[in-house]
PDB file of C-alpha atoms in Angstrom:
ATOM      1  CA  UNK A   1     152.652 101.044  81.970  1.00 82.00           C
ATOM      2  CA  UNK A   2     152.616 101.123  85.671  1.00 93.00           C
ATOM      3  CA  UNK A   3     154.612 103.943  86.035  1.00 96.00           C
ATOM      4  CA  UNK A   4     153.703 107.113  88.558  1.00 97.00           C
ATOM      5  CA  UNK A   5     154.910 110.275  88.075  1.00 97.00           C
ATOM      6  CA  UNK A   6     154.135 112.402  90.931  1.00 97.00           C
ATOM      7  CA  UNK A   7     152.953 116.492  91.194  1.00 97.00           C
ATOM      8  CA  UNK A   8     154.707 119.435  90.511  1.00 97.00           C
ATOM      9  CA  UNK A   9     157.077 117.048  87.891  1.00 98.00           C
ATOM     10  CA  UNK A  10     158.061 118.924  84.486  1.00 98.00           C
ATOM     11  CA  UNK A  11     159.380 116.430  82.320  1.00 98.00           C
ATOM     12  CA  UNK A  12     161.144 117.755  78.760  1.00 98.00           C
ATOM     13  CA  UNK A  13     159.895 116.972  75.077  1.00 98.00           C
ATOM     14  CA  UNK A  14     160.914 113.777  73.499  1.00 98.00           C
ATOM     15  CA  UNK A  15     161.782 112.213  76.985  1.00 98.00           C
ATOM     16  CA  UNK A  16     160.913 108.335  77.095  1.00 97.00           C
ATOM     17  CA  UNK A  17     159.310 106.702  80.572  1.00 97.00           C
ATOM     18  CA  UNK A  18     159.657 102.644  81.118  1.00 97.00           C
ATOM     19  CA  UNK A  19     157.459 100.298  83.089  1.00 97.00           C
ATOM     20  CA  UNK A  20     157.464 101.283  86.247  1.00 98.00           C
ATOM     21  CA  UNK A  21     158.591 104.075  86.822  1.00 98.00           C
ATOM     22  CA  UNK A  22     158.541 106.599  89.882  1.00 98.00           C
ATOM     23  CA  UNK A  23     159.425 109.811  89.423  1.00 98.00           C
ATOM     24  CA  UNK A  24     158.030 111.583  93.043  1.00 97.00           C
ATOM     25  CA  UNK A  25     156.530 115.132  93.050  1.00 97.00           C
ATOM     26  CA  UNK A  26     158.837 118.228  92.733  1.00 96.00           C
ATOM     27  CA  UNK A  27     161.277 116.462  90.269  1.00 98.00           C
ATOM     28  CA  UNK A  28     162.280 118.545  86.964  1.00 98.00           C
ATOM     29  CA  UNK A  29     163.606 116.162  84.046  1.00 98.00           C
ATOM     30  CA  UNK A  30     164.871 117.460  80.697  1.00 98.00           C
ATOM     31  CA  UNK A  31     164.068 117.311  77.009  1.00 98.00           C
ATOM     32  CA  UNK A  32     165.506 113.739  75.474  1.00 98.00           C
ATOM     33  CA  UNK A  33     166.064 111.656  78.463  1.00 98.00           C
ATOM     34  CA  UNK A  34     165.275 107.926  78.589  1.00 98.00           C
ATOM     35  CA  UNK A  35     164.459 106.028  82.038  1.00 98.00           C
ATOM     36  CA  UNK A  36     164.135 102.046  81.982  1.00 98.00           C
ATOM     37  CA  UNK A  37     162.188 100.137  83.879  1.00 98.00           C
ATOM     38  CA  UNK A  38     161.813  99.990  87.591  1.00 98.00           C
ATOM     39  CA  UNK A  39     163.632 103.657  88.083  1.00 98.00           C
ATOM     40  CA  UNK A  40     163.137 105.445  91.324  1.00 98.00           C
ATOM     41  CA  UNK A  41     163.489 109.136  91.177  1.00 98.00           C
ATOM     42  CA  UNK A  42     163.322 111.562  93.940  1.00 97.00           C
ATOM     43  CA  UNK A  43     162.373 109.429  96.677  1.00 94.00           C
ATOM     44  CA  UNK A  44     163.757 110.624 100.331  1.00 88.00           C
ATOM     45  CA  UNK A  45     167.643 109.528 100.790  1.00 85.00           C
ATOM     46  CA  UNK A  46     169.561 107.554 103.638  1.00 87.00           C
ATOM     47  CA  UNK A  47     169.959 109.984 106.084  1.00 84.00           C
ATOM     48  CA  UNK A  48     168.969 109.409 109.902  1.00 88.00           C
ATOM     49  CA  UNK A  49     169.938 111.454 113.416  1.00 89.00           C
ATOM     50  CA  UNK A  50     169.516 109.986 116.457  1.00 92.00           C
ATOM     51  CA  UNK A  51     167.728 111.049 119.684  1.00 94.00           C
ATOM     52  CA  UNK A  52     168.613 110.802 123.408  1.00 95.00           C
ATOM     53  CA  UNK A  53     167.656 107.209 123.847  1.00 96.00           C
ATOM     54  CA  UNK A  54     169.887 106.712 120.169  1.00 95.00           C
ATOM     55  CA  UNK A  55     166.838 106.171 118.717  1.00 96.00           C
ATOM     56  CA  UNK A  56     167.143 106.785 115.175  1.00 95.00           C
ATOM     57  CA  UNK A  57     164.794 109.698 113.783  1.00 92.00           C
ATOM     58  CA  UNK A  58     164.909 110.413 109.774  1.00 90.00           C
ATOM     59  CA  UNK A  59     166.176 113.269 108.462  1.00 86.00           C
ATOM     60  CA  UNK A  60     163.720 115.166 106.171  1.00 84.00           C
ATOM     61  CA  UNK A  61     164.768 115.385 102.460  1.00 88.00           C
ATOM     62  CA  UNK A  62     163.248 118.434 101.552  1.00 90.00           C
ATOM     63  CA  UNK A  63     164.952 119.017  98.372  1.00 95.00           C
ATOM     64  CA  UNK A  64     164.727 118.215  94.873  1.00 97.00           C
ATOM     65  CA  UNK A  65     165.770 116.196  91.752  1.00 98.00           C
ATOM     66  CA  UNK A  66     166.599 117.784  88.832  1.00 98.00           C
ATOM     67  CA  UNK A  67     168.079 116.058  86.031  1.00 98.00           C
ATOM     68  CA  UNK A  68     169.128 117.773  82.075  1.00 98.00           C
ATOM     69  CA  UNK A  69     168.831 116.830  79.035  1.00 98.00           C
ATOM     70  CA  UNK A  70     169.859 113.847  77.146  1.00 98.00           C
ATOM     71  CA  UNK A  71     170.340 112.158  79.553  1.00 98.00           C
ATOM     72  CA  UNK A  72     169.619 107.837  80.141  1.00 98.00           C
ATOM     73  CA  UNK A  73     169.630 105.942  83.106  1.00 98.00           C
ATOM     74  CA  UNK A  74     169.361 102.454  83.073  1.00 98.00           C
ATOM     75  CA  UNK A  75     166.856  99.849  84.848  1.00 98.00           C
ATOM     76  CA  UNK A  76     166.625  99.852  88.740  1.00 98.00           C
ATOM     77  CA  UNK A  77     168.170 103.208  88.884  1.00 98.00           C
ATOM     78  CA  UNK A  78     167.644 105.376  92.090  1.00 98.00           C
ATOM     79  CA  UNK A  79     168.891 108.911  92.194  1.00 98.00           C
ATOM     80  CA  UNK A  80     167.568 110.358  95.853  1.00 98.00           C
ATOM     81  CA  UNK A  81     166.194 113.714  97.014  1.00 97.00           C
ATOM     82  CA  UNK A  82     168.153 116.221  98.097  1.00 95.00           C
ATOM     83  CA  UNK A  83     168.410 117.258 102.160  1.00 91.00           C
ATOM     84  CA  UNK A  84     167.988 121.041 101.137  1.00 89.00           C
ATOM     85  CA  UNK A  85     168.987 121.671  97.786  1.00 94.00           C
ATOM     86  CA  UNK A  86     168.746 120.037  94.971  1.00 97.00           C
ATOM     87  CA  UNK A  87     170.592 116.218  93.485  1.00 98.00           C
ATOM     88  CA  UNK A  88     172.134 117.018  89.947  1.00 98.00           C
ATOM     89  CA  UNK A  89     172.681 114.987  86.983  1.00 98.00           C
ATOM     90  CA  UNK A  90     173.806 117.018  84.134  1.00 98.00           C
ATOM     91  CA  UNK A  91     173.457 116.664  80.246  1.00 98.00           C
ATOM     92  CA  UNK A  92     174.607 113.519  78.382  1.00 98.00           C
ATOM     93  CA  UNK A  93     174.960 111.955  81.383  1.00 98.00           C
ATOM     94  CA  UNK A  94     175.033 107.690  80.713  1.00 98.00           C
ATOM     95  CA  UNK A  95     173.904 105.322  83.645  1.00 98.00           C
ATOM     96  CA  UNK A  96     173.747 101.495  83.303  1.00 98.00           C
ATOM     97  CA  UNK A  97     171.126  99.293  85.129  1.00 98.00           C
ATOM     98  CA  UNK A  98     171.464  99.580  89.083  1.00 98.00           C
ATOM     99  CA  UNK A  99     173.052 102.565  89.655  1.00 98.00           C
ATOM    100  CA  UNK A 100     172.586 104.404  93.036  1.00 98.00           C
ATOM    101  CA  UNK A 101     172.802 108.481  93.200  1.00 98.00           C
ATOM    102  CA  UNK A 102     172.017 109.679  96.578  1.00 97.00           C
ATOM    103  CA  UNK A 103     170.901 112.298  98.000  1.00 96.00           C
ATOM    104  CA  UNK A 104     173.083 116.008  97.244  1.00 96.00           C
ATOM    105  CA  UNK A 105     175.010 114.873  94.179  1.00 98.00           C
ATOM    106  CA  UNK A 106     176.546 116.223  91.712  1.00 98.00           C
ATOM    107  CA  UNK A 107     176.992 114.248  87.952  1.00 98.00           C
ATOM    108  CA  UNK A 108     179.099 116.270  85.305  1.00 98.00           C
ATOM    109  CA  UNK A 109     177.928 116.277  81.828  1.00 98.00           C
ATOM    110  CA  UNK A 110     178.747 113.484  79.896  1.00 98.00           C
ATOM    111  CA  UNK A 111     179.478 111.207  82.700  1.00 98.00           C
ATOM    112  CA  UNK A 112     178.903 107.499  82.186  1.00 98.00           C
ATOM    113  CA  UNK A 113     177.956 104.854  85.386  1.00 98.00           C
ATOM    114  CA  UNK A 114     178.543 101.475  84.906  1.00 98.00           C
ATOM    115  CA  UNK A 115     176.138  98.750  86.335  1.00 98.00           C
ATOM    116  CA  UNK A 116     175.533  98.478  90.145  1.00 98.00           C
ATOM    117  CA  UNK A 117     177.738 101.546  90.785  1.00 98.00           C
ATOM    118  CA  UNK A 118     177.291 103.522  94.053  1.00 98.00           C
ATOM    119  CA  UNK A 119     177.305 107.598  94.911  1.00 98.00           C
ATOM    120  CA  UNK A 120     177.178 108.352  98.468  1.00 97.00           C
ATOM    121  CA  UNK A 121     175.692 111.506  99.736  1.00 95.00           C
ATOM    122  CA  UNK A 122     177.038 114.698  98.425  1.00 97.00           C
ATOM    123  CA  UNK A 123     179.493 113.458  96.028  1.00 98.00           C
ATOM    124  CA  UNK A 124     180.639 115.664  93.422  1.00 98.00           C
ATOM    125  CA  UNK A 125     181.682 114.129  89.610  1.00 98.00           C
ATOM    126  CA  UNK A 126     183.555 116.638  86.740  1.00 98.00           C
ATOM    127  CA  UNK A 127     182.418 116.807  83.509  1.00 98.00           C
ATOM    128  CA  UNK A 128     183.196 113.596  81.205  1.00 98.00           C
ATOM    129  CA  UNK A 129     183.882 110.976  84.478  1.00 98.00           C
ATOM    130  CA  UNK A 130     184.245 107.373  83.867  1.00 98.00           C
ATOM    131  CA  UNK A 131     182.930 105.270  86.729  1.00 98.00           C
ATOM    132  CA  UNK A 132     183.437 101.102  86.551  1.00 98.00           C
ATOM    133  CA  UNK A 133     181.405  98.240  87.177  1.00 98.00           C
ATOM    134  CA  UNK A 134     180.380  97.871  90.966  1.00 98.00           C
ATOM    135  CA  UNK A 135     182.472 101.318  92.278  1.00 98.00           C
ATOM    136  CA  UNK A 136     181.417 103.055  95.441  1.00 98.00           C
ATOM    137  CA  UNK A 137     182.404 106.398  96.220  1.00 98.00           C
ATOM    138  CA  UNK A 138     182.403 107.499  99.878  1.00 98.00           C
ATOM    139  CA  UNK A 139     180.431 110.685 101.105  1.00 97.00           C
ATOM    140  CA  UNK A 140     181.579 114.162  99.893  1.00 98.00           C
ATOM    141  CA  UNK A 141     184.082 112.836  97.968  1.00 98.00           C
ATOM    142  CA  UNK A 142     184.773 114.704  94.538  1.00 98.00           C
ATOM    143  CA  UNK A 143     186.015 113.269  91.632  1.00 98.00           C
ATOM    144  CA  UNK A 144     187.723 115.899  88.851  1.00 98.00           C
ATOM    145  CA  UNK A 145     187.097 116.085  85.349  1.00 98.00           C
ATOM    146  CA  UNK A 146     188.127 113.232  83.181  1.00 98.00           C
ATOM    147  CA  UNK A 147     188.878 111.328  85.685  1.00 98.00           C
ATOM    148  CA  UNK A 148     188.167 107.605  85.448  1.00 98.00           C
ATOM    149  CA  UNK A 149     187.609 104.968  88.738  1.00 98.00           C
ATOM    150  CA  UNK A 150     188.142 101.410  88.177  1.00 97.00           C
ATOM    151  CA  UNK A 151     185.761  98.355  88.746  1.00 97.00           C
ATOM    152  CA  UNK A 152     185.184  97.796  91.900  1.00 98.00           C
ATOM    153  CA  UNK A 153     187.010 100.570  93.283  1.00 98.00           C
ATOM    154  CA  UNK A 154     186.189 101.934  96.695  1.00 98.00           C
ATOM    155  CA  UNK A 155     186.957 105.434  96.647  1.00 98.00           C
ATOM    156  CA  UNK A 156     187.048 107.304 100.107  1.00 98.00           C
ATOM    157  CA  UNK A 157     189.632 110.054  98.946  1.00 97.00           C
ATOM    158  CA  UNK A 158     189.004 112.753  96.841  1.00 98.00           C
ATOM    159  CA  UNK A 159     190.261 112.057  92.971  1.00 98.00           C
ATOM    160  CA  UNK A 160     191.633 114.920  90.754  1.00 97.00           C
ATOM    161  CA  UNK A 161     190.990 115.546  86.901  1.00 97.00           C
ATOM    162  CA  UNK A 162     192.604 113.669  84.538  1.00 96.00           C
ATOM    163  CA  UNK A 163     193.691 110.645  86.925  1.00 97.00           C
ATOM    164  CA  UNK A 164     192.544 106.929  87.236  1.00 97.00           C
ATOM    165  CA  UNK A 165     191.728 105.928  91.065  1.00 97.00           C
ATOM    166  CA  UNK A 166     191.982 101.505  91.287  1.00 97.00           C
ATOM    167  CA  UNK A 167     191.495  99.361  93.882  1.00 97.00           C
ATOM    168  CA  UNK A 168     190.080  98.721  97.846  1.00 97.00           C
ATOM    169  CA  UNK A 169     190.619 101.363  99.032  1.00 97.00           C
ATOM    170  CA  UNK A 170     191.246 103.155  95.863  1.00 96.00           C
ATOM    171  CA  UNK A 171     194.633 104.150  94.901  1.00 96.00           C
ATOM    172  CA  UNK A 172     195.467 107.207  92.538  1.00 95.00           C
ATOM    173  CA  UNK A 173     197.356 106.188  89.864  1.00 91.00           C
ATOM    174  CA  UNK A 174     198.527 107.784  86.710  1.00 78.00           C
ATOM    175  CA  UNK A 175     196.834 110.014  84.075  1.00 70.00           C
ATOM    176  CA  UNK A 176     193.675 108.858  82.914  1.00 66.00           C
TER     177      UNK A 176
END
């Protein structure tokens, strides 16, 4: 009920659509998937330029979403355009309710967001990354595989696999 799903959208057998929903054209979502209520998908991200007069000017998103299969995210969810390319969120990936994913990520499969968790643009996550309650990771930061960032971390440094990052600014600390 209320939801719009824009053109060019494939969306995958068995995949389940709240209230109010907008999933904008262009966007591919796989088989299994569940999106609660009030989930944006595919909408232009924050990027501006500025002119002469430092006027700012918006920087087309000309890109895509395209998310696999099995995967949930929770209410009030936004996951951006891509600039050029395309924003990723791979199988099995888990998202509570107001989780940002901006435009040019990258979510490993089998990832899991906690609520009001933030991706900047062009982050990169491994495969099977825990992410706590209220984190923010800084543009093009990567996180490695298994890797696991506290609540309320704010990460501005890459984190390798296998390691926990804590704190403001984040801190690497020992094996995950």
């Amino acid at each position: 009920a209320g939801s719009v799903i824009g053109e060019r959208v494939r969306i995958g057998a068995d995949t389940v659509i709240g209230k109010h929903v907008v999933v904008e054209n262009d966007v591919t979502i796989g088989a299994g998937c569940v999106l609660r209520s009030h989930t944006v998908i595919g909408d232009r991200g924050f990027g501006f330029t500025v002119d002469e007069h430092k006027i700012p000017i918006p920087f087309p998103h000309l890109g895509t979403v395209v998310i696999e299969d099995h995967v949930e995210l929770g209410a009030h969810n936004t996951v951006a355009r891509a600039a050029l390319d395309a924003t990723r969120i791979a199988e099995y990936v888990k998202t509570d309710d107001h989780v940002h994913i901006a435009h040019n990520c990258s979510v490993g499969a089998r990832t899991f967001i906690a609520a009001g968790a933030v991706l900047s643009g062009s982050v990169s996550l491994g495969e099977d990354v825990w992410i706590g309650p209220n984190a923010t990771i800084a543009d093009y930061v990567s996180v490695g595989p298994n890797a696991r960032i506290g609540i309320g971390a704010v990460v501005l440094k890459s984190v390798p696999a296998e390691k926990t990052a804590i704190g403001n600014p984040a801190r690497v600390t020992g094996k995950r």
